PDB file of C-alpha atoms in Angstrom:
ATOM      1  CA  UNK A   1     -28.960  19.778 -23.928  1.00 84.00           C
ATOM      2  CA  UNK A   2     -27.824  17.578 -21.059  1.00 88.00           C
ATOM      3  CA  UNK A   3     -25.180  18.811 -18.629  1.00 91.00           C
ATOM      4  CA  UNK A   4     -24.038  17.976 -15.135  1.00 94.00           C
ATOM      5  CA  UNK A   5     -24.502  20.610 -12.425  1.00 94.00           C
ATOM      6  CA  UNK A   6     -24.137  20.628  -8.649  1.00 95.00           C
ATOM      7  CA  UNK A   7     -27.093  20.132  -6.332  1.00 94.00           C
ATOM      8  CA  UNK A   8     -26.559  23.727  -5.153  1.00 94.00           C
ATOM      9  CA  UNK A   9     -26.842  25.028  -8.717  1.00 94.00           C
ATOM     10  CA  UNK A  10     -29.985  22.955  -9.278  1.00 93.00           C
ATOM     11  CA  UNK A  11     -31.509  24.206  -6.010  1.00 93.00           C
ATOM     12  CA  UNK A  12     -30.716  27.813  -6.945  1.00 94.00           C
ATOM     13  CA  UNK A  13     -32.426  27.382 -10.317  1.00 92.00           C
ATOM     14  CA  UNK A  14     -35.480  25.797  -8.675  1.00 92.00           C
ATOM     15  CA  UNK A  15     -35.724  28.650  -6.164  1.00 94.00           C
ATOM     16  CA  UNK A  16     -35.411  31.219  -8.951  1.00 94.00           C
ATOM     17  CA  UNK A  17     -38.129  29.535 -11.016  1.00 92.00           C
ATOM     18  CA  UNK A  18     -40.488  29.247  -8.055  1.00 92.00           C
ATOM     19  CA  UNK A  19     -39.870  32.830  -6.909  1.00 94.00           C
ATOM     20  CA  UNK A  20     -40.453  34.100 -10.457  1.00 95.00           C
ATOM     21  CA  UNK A  21     -43.772  32.227 -10.668  1.00 92.00           C
ATOM     22  CA  UNK A  22     -42.498  29.801 -13.298  1.00 91.00           C
ATOM     23  CA  UNK A  23     -43.332  26.108 -13.341  1.00 88.00           C
ATOM     24  CA  UNK A  24     -40.877  23.354 -12.549  1.00 85.00           C
ATOM     25  CA  UNK A  25     -42.598  20.893 -14.888  1.00 87.00           C
ATOM     26  CA  UNK A  26     -39.506  21.043 -17.046  1.00 85.00           C
ATOM     27  CA  UNK A  27     -37.454  19.039 -14.586  1.00 88.00           C
ATOM     28  CA  UNK A  28     -39.666  16.257 -13.232  1.00 91.00           C
ATOM     29  CA  UNK A  29     -37.036  13.500 -13.731  1.00 93.00           C
ATOM     30  CA  UNK A  30     -34.439  15.690 -12.040  1.00 94.00           C
ATOM     31  CA  UNK A  31     -36.754  16.410  -9.114  1.00 94.00           C
ATOM     32  CA  UNK A  32     -37.372  12.700  -8.674  1.00 95.00           C
ATOM     33  CA  UNK A  33     -33.602  12.081  -8.698  1.00 95.00           C
ATOM     34  CA  UNK A  34     -33.150  14.913  -6.189  1.00 95.00           C
ATOM     35  CA  UNK A  35     -35.728  13.234  -3.933  1.00 95.00           C
ATOM     36  CA  UNK A  36     -33.640  10.049  -4.074  1.00 97.00           C
ATOM     37  CA  UNK A  37     -30.472  11.963  -3.179  1.00 96.00           C
ATOM     38  CA  UNK A  38     -32.236  13.702  -0.306  1.00 95.00           C
ATOM     39  CA  UNK A  39     -33.524  10.378   0.999  1.00 96.00           C
ATOM     40  CA  UNK A  40     -30.048   8.839   0.836  1.00 96.00           C
ATOM     41  CA  UNK A  41     -28.025  11.774   2.170  1.00 95.00           C
ATOM     42  CA  UNK A  42     -30.175  13.872   4.516  1.00 95.00           C
ATOM     43  CA  UNK A  43     -33.312  11.809   4.990  1.00 93.00           C
ATOM     44  CA  UNK A  44     -33.571  12.455   8.749  1.00 95.00           C
ATOM     45  CA  UNK A  45     -33.490  16.278   8.527  1.00 95.00           C
ATOM     46  CA  UNK A  46     -36.779  18.032   9.381  1.00 95.00           C
ATOM     47  CA  UNK A  47     -38.703  20.620   7.360  1.00 92.00           C
ATOM     48  CA  UNK A  48     -41.984  22.423   8.068  1.00 93.00           C
ATOM     49  CA  UNK A  49     -44.484  21.997   5.261  1.00 92.00           C
ATOM     50  CA  UNK A  50     -47.938  23.258   4.323  1.00 92.00           C
ATOM     51  CA  UNK A  51     -49.352  20.571   2.006  1.00 87.00           C
ATOM     52  CA  UNK A  52     -51.914  21.590  -0.576  1.00 86.00           C
ATOM     53  CA  UNK A  53     -54.016  18.935  -2.296  1.00 80.00           C
TER      54      UNK A  53
END
């Protein structure tokens, strides 16, 4: 079922899934679109990361 939600709603769902130990494999296309939005809208903001290969 496709529906339109706000970025805040999407972020809240991602945080819930990650905190509950669930995967986010279900929303790969949406995550890629979110990356595009982030690049366009807030691309210069900084975040601390701990990359794992």
